Amino acid sequence: MIANQPRRVVVTGLGAITPLGLTADEFWRNLLAGESGIGPMTLCDPTNYPCRIAGQADDFNPSDYIGSREARRMARFSQLAVAAAMQAVNNAGLDITREDPYRVGVLLGNGNGGFPTLEENCRILADRGGMRMSPFFFPMVLPNMAAANVSQYVGAHGYNSTATTACAASNNAIGEALQAIRHGLADVMLAGGAEAGISQLGLAGFAVMRALSTRNDQPQRASRPFDAERDGFVPAEGAGVLVLEERERAISRGASIMCEISGFGATADAGHLVQPQESGASAARAMSNAISDAGLQPSEVDYINAHGTSTPLNDAVETVAIKRLFGDDAYRIPVSSTKSMIGHSLGASGALEAVACVSTIVDQRIHPTVNYEHRDPECDLDYVPNEARSAVISTALSNAFGFGGQNACLIFRQHQT
């Protein structure tokens, strides 16, 4: 390593629990096939709400990873996080018992914490009194408990934190984990995010904002980013975890290196709390900062995994932001939305899209944006409509933009010696 140069960071493991598969490999296969994981909402009763569909990890069984007693004391978002992290550690061939556990850290993104548990205990408070609430209420609902539980289950005693920047949370977490390794605060980080907020509380909050799709009779066709007939996002859940390692350390232990993570950029719109900045200036700057952090030029980006929520305003503004940064070159770059197939998992979305970006570089294939049927004049880029595509992808950019105007972008690159 050249003196005064930051330590390089690579990805050596992936784990994912999603509506489209319960491992990273299954998730990726189904993305490439253009399958949809969206169906009727069953995690709560949506009868009185305009949106009654969701992307749910219906076949997930926490007892596959966690003892039944411990699982009962853990909110679902923590269960998902622990499962994804255990997968990622196994995928990386990482034996933490043979490491200095204080050099292995955890940094996860989360938007809502244990919303379903919060709702359940609020009902108990109202109906039966506060002393009938669960004594595990706080250890279940607090957003940091996913990272806390992961550290316990994998034995990681090092740097531990949580990003709660709404839908940008996982990208913030992964980017800050990158920085932790670069600056010597850790050698290995489990980074990503988890969300499991499907509940009447969450559903009502988004419904009164009119942010959700109402295509209840066509759940698999409801999420349609960049399509002219998009009508809102589909709520979802999931968890994704990446093992990030200092490059020389990964090489020395003979790890299989999937790609390098080399750039992170974050900005704030400093404007409307729930609507993106119409000029796209702050989103474009976050992308630019990530590219610059990676030591690249915009012309070197080969693929963009879009935030792509399927809301009318977000998709149009993201398109504006991409064109603002890349100019005419924006029309060359393939752009696709993972959310078209799994819905919007809020604080976990960036982590699942990071899994997709790493898989894109490994496989040299781009997953499609499904349900792209009607061209929107305001969304006129190459959105990889409906079918996967083989391509030479050396550099992938992943976008995440959250409520509060918080923007976070990541750069993944093919590993180079």
Short mmCIF file of C-alpha atoms in Angstrom, two decimals:
data_model
loop_
_atom_site.label_atom_id
_atom_site.label_comp_id
_atom_site.label_asym_id
_atom_site.label_seq_id
_atom_site.Cartn_x
_atom_site.Cartn_y
_atom_site.Cartn_z
CA MET A 1 0.00 0.00 0.00
CA ILE A 2 1.30 3.45 -0.92
CA ALA A 3 2.00 5.64 2.09
CA ASN A 4 -0.84 7.98 3.05
CA GLN A 5 -3.27 6.15 0.75
CA PRO A 6 -6.50 4.88 2.35
CA ARG A 7 -6.83 1.16 2.84
CA ARG A 8 -8.70 -0.56 0.04
CA VAL A 9 -11.92 -2.40 0.93
CA VAL A 10 -13.39 -5.45 -0.78
CA VAL A 11 -16.61 -7.45 -0.57
CA THR A 12 -16.12 -11.11 0.39
CA GLY A 13 -19.59 -12.26 1.48
CA LEU A 14 -23.28 -11.67 0.87
CA GLY A 15 -26.45 -12.57 2.76
CA ALA A 16 -30.06 -11.71 1.97
CA ILE A 17 -33.59 -12.40 3.16
CA THR A 18 -36.03 -10.98 0.61
CA PRO A 19 -39.52 -11.33 -0.87
CA LEU A 20 -37.80 -12.90 -3.86
CA GLY A 21 -35.60 -15.45 -2.14
CA LEU A 22 -34.12 -16.36 1.22
CA THR A 23 -30.46 -16.30 0.13
CA ALA A 24 -28.43 -13.88 -1.95
CA ASP A 25 -28.07 -16.44 -4.74
CA GLU A 26 -31.80 -17.18 -4.91
CA PHE A 27 -32.59 -13.48 -4.82
CA TRP A 28 -30.20 -12.80 -7.71
CA ARG A 29 -31.50 -15.67 -9.86
CA ASN A 30 -35.06 -14.43 -9.50
CA LEU A 31 -34.07 -10.84 -10.24
CA LEU A 32 -32.42 -11.95 -13.47
CA ALA A 33 -35.53 -13.95 -14.36
CA GLY A 34 -37.69 -10.85 -13.91
CA GLU A 35 -39.81 -12.52 -11.24
CA SER A 36 -41.92 -10.53 -8.78
CA GLY A 37 -42.05 -11.14 -5.05
CA ILE A 38 -45.09 -8.92 -4.49
CA GLY A 39 -48.41 -10.41 -3.42
CA PRO A 40 -51.32 -9.95 -0.99
CA MET A 41 -50.39 -8.33 2.32
CA THR A 42 -50.76 -10.84 5.16
CA LEU A 43 -48.45 -9.50 7.89
CA CYS A 44 -51.24 -7.15 8.94
CA ASP A 45 -54.90 -6.66 8.05
CA PRO A 46 -54.99 -4.08 5.22
CA THR A 47 -58.77 -4.25 4.69
CA ASN A 48 -59.43 -0.59 5.47
CA TYR A 49 -56.53 0.80 3.47
CA PRO A 50 -56.14 1.63 -0.22
CA CYS A 51 -52.99 -0.51 -0.55
CA ARG A 52 -53.39 -4.20 0.27
CA ILE A 53 -50.26 -5.66 -1.33
CA ALA A 54 -46.65 -6.00 -0.17
CA GLY A 55 -43.30 -7.62 -0.76
CA GLN A 56 -43.03 -10.10 2.13
CA ALA A 57 -40.45 -12.74 3.01
CA ASP A 58 -43.30 -15.17 3.55
CA ASP A 59 -41.22 -18.35 3.83
CA PHE A 60 -38.73 -16.96 6.32
CA ASN A 61 -38.51 -19.04 9.51
CA PRO A 62 -36.40 -17.45 12.26
CA SER A 63 -35.86 -20.85 13.89
CA ASP A 64 -33.57 -21.72 10.97
CA TYR A 65 -31.09 -19.25 12.50
CA ILE A 66 -32.20 -18.36 16.03
CA GLY A 67 -33.41 -20.36 19.01
CA SER A 68 -37.17 -20.13 19.51
CA ARG A 69 -36.90 -18.43 22.91
CA GLU A 70 -34.48 -15.80 21.62
CA ALA A 71 -36.60 -15.26 18.50
CA ARG A 72 -39.65 -14.43 20.62
CA ARG A 73 -37.64 -11.66 22.29
CA MET A 74 -36.48 -10.20 18.99
CA ALA A 75 -38.51 -8.05 16.59
CA ARG A 76 -38.80 -9.30 13.04
CA PHE A 77 -36.38 -6.75 11.60
CA SER A 78 -33.69 -8.04 13.96
CA GLN A 79 -34.50 -11.64 13.04
CA LEU A 80 -34.06 -10.81 9.36
CA ALA A 81 -30.78 -9.01 10.05
CA VAL A 82 -29.31 -11.86 12.06
CA ALA A 83 -30.23 -14.37 9.36
CA ALA A 84 -28.70 -12.27 6.56
CA ALA A 85 -25.56 -11.62 8.61
CA MET A 86 -25.06 -15.29 9.42
CA GLN A 87 -25.42 -16.10 5.73
CA ALA A 88 -22.89 -13.42 4.80
CA VAL A 89 -20.32 -14.61 7.34
CA ASN A 90 -20.69 -18.17 6.07
CA ASN A 91 -20.52 -17.03 2.45
CA ALA A 92 -17.28 -15.18 3.19
CA GLY A 93 -15.73 -18.22 4.88
CA LEU A 94 -15.07 -16.00 7.87
CA ASP A 95 -14.38 -17.66 11.23
CA ILE A 96 -14.66 -14.82 13.75
CA THR A 97 -13.59 -17.13 16.59
CA ARG A 98 -10.16 -17.13 14.97
CA GLU A 99 -10.05 -13.36 14.59
CA ASP A 100 -9.56 -10.48 16.98
CA PRO A 101 -13.28 -9.88 17.60
CA TYR A 102 -12.61 -6.23 18.45
CA ARG A 103 -11.49 -5.67 14.84
CA VAL A 104 -14.78 -7.01 13.46
CA GLY A 105 -17.68 -4.56 13.50
CA VAL A 106 -21.33 -4.19 12.51
CA LEU A 107 -23.04 -1.21 10.89
CA LEU A 108 -26.63 -1.57 9.72
CA GLY A 109 -29.28 0.74 8.33
CA ASN A 110 -32.86 0.78 9.52
CA GLY A 111 -35.71 3.20 9.10
CA ASN A 112 -38.50 2.22 11.45
CA GLY A 113 -37.25 -0.19 14.09
CA GLY A 114 -39.87 -2.62 15.34
CA PHE A 115 -43.02 -0.92 14.04
CA PRO A 116 -45.26 -4.03 14.36
CA THR A 117 -44.07 -4.57 17.94
CA LEU A 118 -44.59 -0.89 18.70
CA GLU A 119 -48.15 -1.08 17.38
CA GLU A 120 -48.88 -4.26 19.32
CA ASN A 121 -47.69 -2.78 22.60
CA CYS A 122 -49.56 0.47 22.04
CA ARG A 123 -52.75 -1.59 21.71
CA ILE A 124 -51.91 -3.39 24.96
CA LEU A 125 -51.29 -0.05 26.66
CA ALA A 126 -54.65 1.30 25.51
CA ASP A 127 -56.67 -1.85 26.16
CA ARG A 128 -55.07 -3.47 29.21
CA GLY A 129 -52.70 -0.95 30.73
CA GLY A 130 -48.99 -0.28 30.48
CA MET A 131 -47.93 -2.88 33.04
CA ARG A 132 -49.12 -5.61 30.67
CA MET A 133 -46.65 -4.56 27.98
CA SER A 134 -43.72 -6.81 27.15
CA PRO A 135 -40.61 -6.28 29.31
CA PHE A 136 -38.70 -6.73 26.06
CA PHE A 137 -40.46 -3.77 24.44
CA PHE A 138 -37.40 -1.51 24.19
CA PRO A 139 -34.90 -4.24 23.23
CA MET A 140 -37.30 -5.20 20.45
CA VAL A 141 -38.33 -1.85 18.96
CA LEU A 142 -35.21 0.31 19.05
CA PRO A 143 -33.62 0.69 15.56
CA ASN A 144 -30.12 -0.13 16.84
CA MET A 145 -31.19 -3.58 18.01
CA ALA A 146 -30.58 -5.20 14.62
CA ALA A 147 -26.88 -4.32 14.83
CA ALA A 148 -26.81 -5.27 18.51
CA ASN A 149 -28.32 -8.69 17.85
CA VAL A 150 -26.04 -9.33 14.88
CA SER A 151 -22.96 -8.53 16.95
CA GLN A 152 -24.14 -10.96 19.62
CA TYR A 153 -24.89 -13.79 17.22
CA VAL A 154 -21.68 -13.58 15.20
CA GLY A 155 -19.40 -12.53 18.06
CA ALA A 156 -18.32 -9.18 16.62
CA HIS A 157 -17.10 -6.96 19.46
CA GLY A 158 -15.76 -4.10 17.34
CA TYR A 159 -17.12 -0.88 15.86
CA ASN A 160 -20.91 -1.00 16.08
CA SER A 161 -23.45 1.55 14.90
CA THR A 162 -26.79 2.11 13.19
CA ALA A 163 -27.79 4.51 10.41
CA THR A 164 -31.41 5.69 10.51
CA THR A 165 -31.57 7.95 7.46
CA ALA A 166 -34.90 6.54 6.24
CA CYS A 167 -34.63 5.00 2.77
CA ALA A 168 -30.96 5.99 2.48
CA ALA A 169 -30.06 4.16 5.70
CA SER A 170 -28.40 1.06 4.26
CA ASN A 171 -26.26 3.05 1.85
CA ASN A 172 -25.18 5.30 4.70
CA ALA A 173 -24.37 2.21 6.77
CA ILE A 174 -22.33 0.56 4.02
CA GLY A 175 -20.56 3.83 3.18
CA GLU A 176 -19.70 4.51 6.81
CA ALA A 177 -18.48 0.92 7.21
CA LEU A 178 -16.21 1.52 4.22
CA GLN A 179 -14.83 4.58 5.98
CA ALA A 180 -14.36 2.69 9.25
CA ILE A 181 -12.09 0.18 7.52
CA ARG A 182 -10.29 2.81 5.45
CA HIS A 183 -9.40 4.76 8.57
CA GLY A 184 -8.32 1.76 10.61
CA LEU A 185 -11.23 1.57 13.02
CA ALA A 186 -11.93 -2.02 11.93
CA ASP A 187 -10.56 -4.68 9.61
CA VAL A 188 -13.89 -6.38 8.87
CA MET A 189 -17.38 -4.88 8.87
CA LEU A 190 -20.75 -6.55 8.48
CA ALA A 191 -22.67 -3.80 6.71
CA GLY A 192 -26.15 -3.50 5.24
CA GLY A 193 -29.63 -3.06 6.61
CA ALA A 194 -32.93 -4.59 7.67
CA GLU A 195 -36.57 -3.54 7.71
CA ALA A 196 -39.77 -5.27 8.74
CA GLY A 197 -42.28 -2.52 9.29
CA ILE A 198 -45.37 -3.91 7.59
CA SER A 199 -48.12 -3.04 10.06
CA GLN A 200 -51.28 -0.97 10.18
CA LEU A 201 -49.24 1.83 11.76
CA GLY A 202 -46.83 1.99 8.85
CA LEU A 203 -49.49 1.31 6.24
CA ALA A 204 -51.71 4.11 7.53
CA GLY A 205 -48.85 6.58 7.65
CA PHE A 206 -47.96 6.07 4.01
CA ALA A 207 -51.58 5.73 2.90
CA VAL A 208 -52.60 9.14 4.19
CA MET A 209 -49.66 10.59 2.27
CA ARG A 210 -50.97 8.86 -0.88
CA ALA A 211 -47.51 7.38 -1.43
CA LEU A 212 -48.61 3.78 -2.09
CA SER A 213 -49.74 1.91 -5.15
CA THR A 214 -53.41 0.90 -5.23
CA ARG A 215 -53.07 -1.78 -7.94
CA ASN A 216 -54.35 -4.43 -5.56
CA ASP A 217 -55.82 -6.60 -8.30
CA GLN A 218 -52.43 -6.87 -10.05
CA PRO A 219 -49.85 -7.12 -7.27
CA GLN A 220 -47.00 -8.37 -9.44
CA ARG A 221 -47.53 -5.50 -11.86
CA ALA A 222 -47.99 -2.79 -9.24
CA SER A 223 -44.39 -1.68 -8.80
CA ARG A 224 -43.45 -0.05 -12.10
CA PRO A 225 -40.57 2.40 -11.71
CA PHE A 226 -40.17 4.96 -14.49
CA ASP A 227 -43.33 3.74 -16.23
CA ALA A 228 -45.81 6.48 -17.16
CA GLU A 229 -48.60 4.72 -15.24
CA ARG A 230 -46.75 4.30 -11.94
CA ASP A 231 -48.95 5.23 -9.01
CA GLY A 232 -46.85 4.76 -5.88
CA PHE A 233 -44.52 2.34 -4.17
CA VAL A 234 -45.31 -1.10 -2.77
CA PRO A 235 -44.27 -1.62 0.88
CA ALA A 236 -41.80 -4.42 1.50
CA GLU A 237 -39.48 -6.00 4.03
CA GLY A 238 -36.10 -7.67 3.93
CA ALA A 239 -32.47 -7.66 5.00
CA GLY A 240 -29.15 -7.62 3.22
CA VAL A 241 -25.65 -7.84 4.70
CA LEU A 242 -22.26 -7.56 3.03
CA VAL A 243 -18.93 -8.62 4.51
CA LEU A 244 -16.48 -5.80 3.89
CA GLU A 245 -12.78 -6.48 4.49
CA GLU A 246 -9.52 -4.62 4.23
CA ARG A 247 -8.12 -5.86 0.93
CA GLU A 248 -4.69 -7.10 2.03
CA ARG A 249 -6.23 -8.94 4.93
CA ALA A 250 -8.77 -10.65 2.67
CA ILE A 251 -6.02 -11.71 0.27
CA SER A 252 -3.85 -13.04 3.09
CA ARG A 253 -6.61 -15.31 4.38
CA GLY A 254 -7.39 -16.58 0.88
CA ALA A 255 -10.85 -15.06 0.72
CA SER A 256 -12.82 -15.08 -2.51
CA ILE A 257 -13.08 -11.40 -3.46
CA MET A 258 -16.33 -10.52 -5.24
CA CYS A 259 -15.58 -6.87 -5.96
CA GLU A 260 -14.19 -3.72 -4.43
CA ILE A 261 -16.25 -1.02 -2.75
CA SER A 262 -14.46 2.20 -3.54
CA GLY A 263 -16.77 5.20 -3.26
CA PHE A 264 -19.33 6.80 -0.97
CA GLY A 265 -21.10 10.13 -1.24
CA ALA A 266 -23.84 11.68 0.90
CA THR A 267 -25.71 14.98 0.72
CA ALA A 268 -28.89 16.65 1.97
CA ASP A 269 -31.58 18.40 -0.04
CA ALA A 270 -32.09 20.77 2.89
CA GLY A 271 -35.61 21.37 1.64
CA HIS A 272 -38.92 19.53 1.68
CA LEU A 273 -39.02 16.71 4.22
CA VAL A 274 -40.75 14.09 2.06
CA GLN A 275 -40.46 15.30 -1.54
CA PRO A 276 -37.20 15.19 -3.49
CA GLN A 277 -35.56 18.38 -4.65
CA GLU A 278 -37.02 19.00 -8.13
CA SER A 279 -33.73 20.18 -9.61
CA GLY A 280 -32.02 16.94 -8.59
CA ALA A 281 -28.97 18.98 -7.62
CA SER A 282 -28.29 17.36 -4.23
CA ALA A 283 -28.90 13.84 -5.52
CA ALA A 284 -26.55 14.53 -8.42
CA ARG A 285 -23.93 15.84 -5.99
CA ALA A 286 -24.17 12.67 -3.87
CA MET A 287 -23.55 10.60 -7.01
CA SER A 288 -20.68 12.88 -8.01
CA ASN A 289 -19.13 12.66 -4.55
CA ALA A 290 -19.24 8.86 -4.61
CA ILE A 291 -17.61 8.76 -8.04
CA SER A 292 -14.93 11.23 -6.97
CA ASP A 293 -14.32 9.29 -3.74
CA ALA A 294 -13.62 6.23 -5.88
CA GLY A 295 -11.07 8.19 -7.93
CA LEU A 296 -13.20 7.93 -11.07
CA GLN A 297 -14.84 10.14 -13.65
CA PRO A 298 -18.59 9.95 -14.45
CA SER A 299 -17.73 8.50 -17.86
CA GLU A 300 -16.37 5.38 -16.12
CA VAL A 301 -19.74 4.38 -14.62
CA ASP A 302 -21.15 1.35 -16.49
CA TYR A 303 -24.41 0.76 -14.61
CA ILE A 304 -26.72 2.55 -12.18
CA ASN A 305 -28.94 0.73 -9.72
CA ALA A 306 -31.60 3.38 -9.25
CA HIS A 307 -33.50 4.31 -6.13
CA GLY A 308 -36.46 3.84 -8.52
CA THR A 309 -39.39 3.73 -6.11
CA SER A 310 -42.30 3.77 -8.60
CA THR A 311 -43.62 7.07 -7.26
CA PRO A 312 -44.41 9.76 -9.83
CA LEU A 313 -42.13 12.44 -8.40
CA ASN A 314 -39.15 10.33 -7.26
CA ASP A 315 -38.59 8.61 -10.59
CA ALA A 316 -38.82 11.83 -12.56
CA VAL A 317 -36.44 13.66 -10.22
CA GLU A 318 -33.94 10.79 -10.16
CA THR A 319 -33.91 10.87 -13.95
CA VAL A 320 -33.28 14.63 -13.82
CA ALA A 321 -30.43 14.09 -11.35
CA ILE A 322 -28.78 11.43 -13.51
CA LYS A 323 -28.97 13.67 -16.58
CA ARG A 324 -27.71 16.63 -14.56
CA LEU A 325 -24.54 14.74 -13.63
CA PHE A 326 -23.88 12.63 -16.71
CA GLY A 327 -25.21 14.94 -19.44
CA ASP A 328 -25.67 13.23 -22.79
CA ASP A 329 -23.75 10.24 -21.43
CA ALA A 330 -26.78 9.46 -19.26
CA TYR A 331 -28.45 7.89 -22.28
CA ARG A 332 -25.57 5.41 -22.62
CA ILE A 333 -25.74 4.05 -19.07
CA PRO A 334 -28.17 1.21 -18.28
CA VAL A 335 -30.33 1.99 -15.23
CA SER A 336 -32.53 -0.55 -13.46
CA SER A 337 -34.71 -0.67 -10.36
CA THR A 338 -34.60 -3.64 -8.00
CA LYS A 339 -37.78 -2.30 -6.38
CA SER A 340 -39.75 -3.18 -9.51
CA MET A 341 -39.64 -6.81 -8.33
CA ILE A 342 -39.57 -6.63 -4.53
CA GLY A 343 -41.18 -3.31 -3.66
CA HIS A 344 -39.66 -0.72 -1.35
CA SER A 345 -38.11 -2.11 1.82
CA LEU A 346 -37.31 1.39 3.12
CA GLY A 347 -34.19 1.27 5.31
CA ALA A 348 -33.19 -2.14 3.92
CA SER A 349 -33.57 -1.22 0.26
CA GLY A 350 -30.01 0.02 -0.23
CA ALA A 351 -28.59 -3.18 1.25
CA LEU A 352 -30.61 -5.38 -1.08
CA GLU A 353 -29.63 -3.19 -4.02
CA ALA A 354 -25.98 -3.45 -2.93
CA VAL A 355 -26.33 -7.24 -3.10
CA ALA A 356 -27.70 -6.78 -6.62
CA CYS A 357 -24.81 -4.48 -7.61
CA VAL A 358 -22.16 -6.91 -6.35
CA SER A 359 -23.93 -9.74 -8.18
CA THR A 360 -24.09 -7.64 -11.35
CA ILE A 361 -20.32 -7.21 -11.33
CA VAL A 362 -19.66 -10.88 -10.53
CA ASP A 363 -22.11 -12.19 -13.14
CA GLN A 364 -21.72 -9.44 -15.75
CA ARG A 365 -25.48 -9.32 -16.18
CA ILE A 366 -27.96 -6.55 -15.39
CA HIS A 367 -31.35 -7.36 -13.95
CA PRO A 368 -34.34 -5.69 -15.62
CA THR A 369 -36.81 -3.06 -14.53
CA VAL A 370 -40.02 -5.05 -14.86
CA ASN A 371 -43.47 -3.66 -15.65
CA TYR A 372 -41.96 -0.99 -17.88
CA GLU A 373 -44.73 -0.75 -20.46
CA HIS A 374 -45.60 2.92 -21.04
CA ARG A 375 -42.95 5.48 -21.88
CA ASP A 376 -42.92 8.62 -19.75
CA PRO A 377 -41.42 11.62 -21.57
CA GLU A 378 -39.92 12.74 -18.25
CA CYS A 379 -38.22 9.35 -17.79
CA ASP A 380 -36.36 8.76 -21.03
CA LEU A 381 -33.23 6.81 -20.07
CA ASP A 382 -32.33 3.16 -20.68
CA TYR A 383 -34.14 1.42 -17.83
CA VAL A 384 -33.33 -2.14 -19.02
CA PRO A 385 -37.01 -2.87 -19.60
CA ASN A 386 -38.41 -6.28 -18.68
CA GLU A 387 -35.50 -8.53 -19.67
CA ALA A 388 -32.06 -9.08 -18.17
CA ARG A 389 -29.06 -8.04 -20.22
CA SER A 390 -25.45 -9.19 -20.48
CA ALA A 391 -22.97 -6.33 -20.37
CA VAL A 392 -19.41 -5.45 -19.44
CA ILE A 393 -19.76 -3.90 -15.99
CA SER A 394 -16.60 -2.70 -14.29
CA THR A 395 -18.20 0.04 -12.19
CA ALA A 396 -21.68 0.17 -10.65
CA LEU A 397 -23.31 3.13 -8.92
CA SER A 398 -26.09 2.52 -6.38
CA ASN A 399 -28.48 5.33 -5.41
CA ALA A 400 -30.58 5.73 -2.26
CA PHE A 401 -32.62 8.80 -1.39
CA GLY A 402 -34.57 9.07 1.85
CA PHE A 403 -37.23 11.16 3.58
CA GLY A 404 -35.61 14.21 5.05
CA GLY A 405 -33.83 14.79 1.74
CA GLN A 406 -30.95 12.53 2.75
CA ASN A 407 -29.05 11.08 -0.20
CA ALA A 408 -26.42 8.34 -0.12
CA CYS A 409 -24.64 6.72 -3.07
CA LEU A 410 -22.10 3.92 -3.38
CA ILE A 411 -19.58 2.81 -6.00
CA PHE A 412 -18.73 -0.87 -6.52
CA ARG A 413 -15.91 -1.88 -8.90
CA GLN A 414 -14.38 -5.01 -10.29
CA HIS A 415 -11.47 -5.98 -8.08
CA GLN A 416 -8.15 -5.03 -9.63
CA THR A 417 -4.78 -6.18 -8.36
#
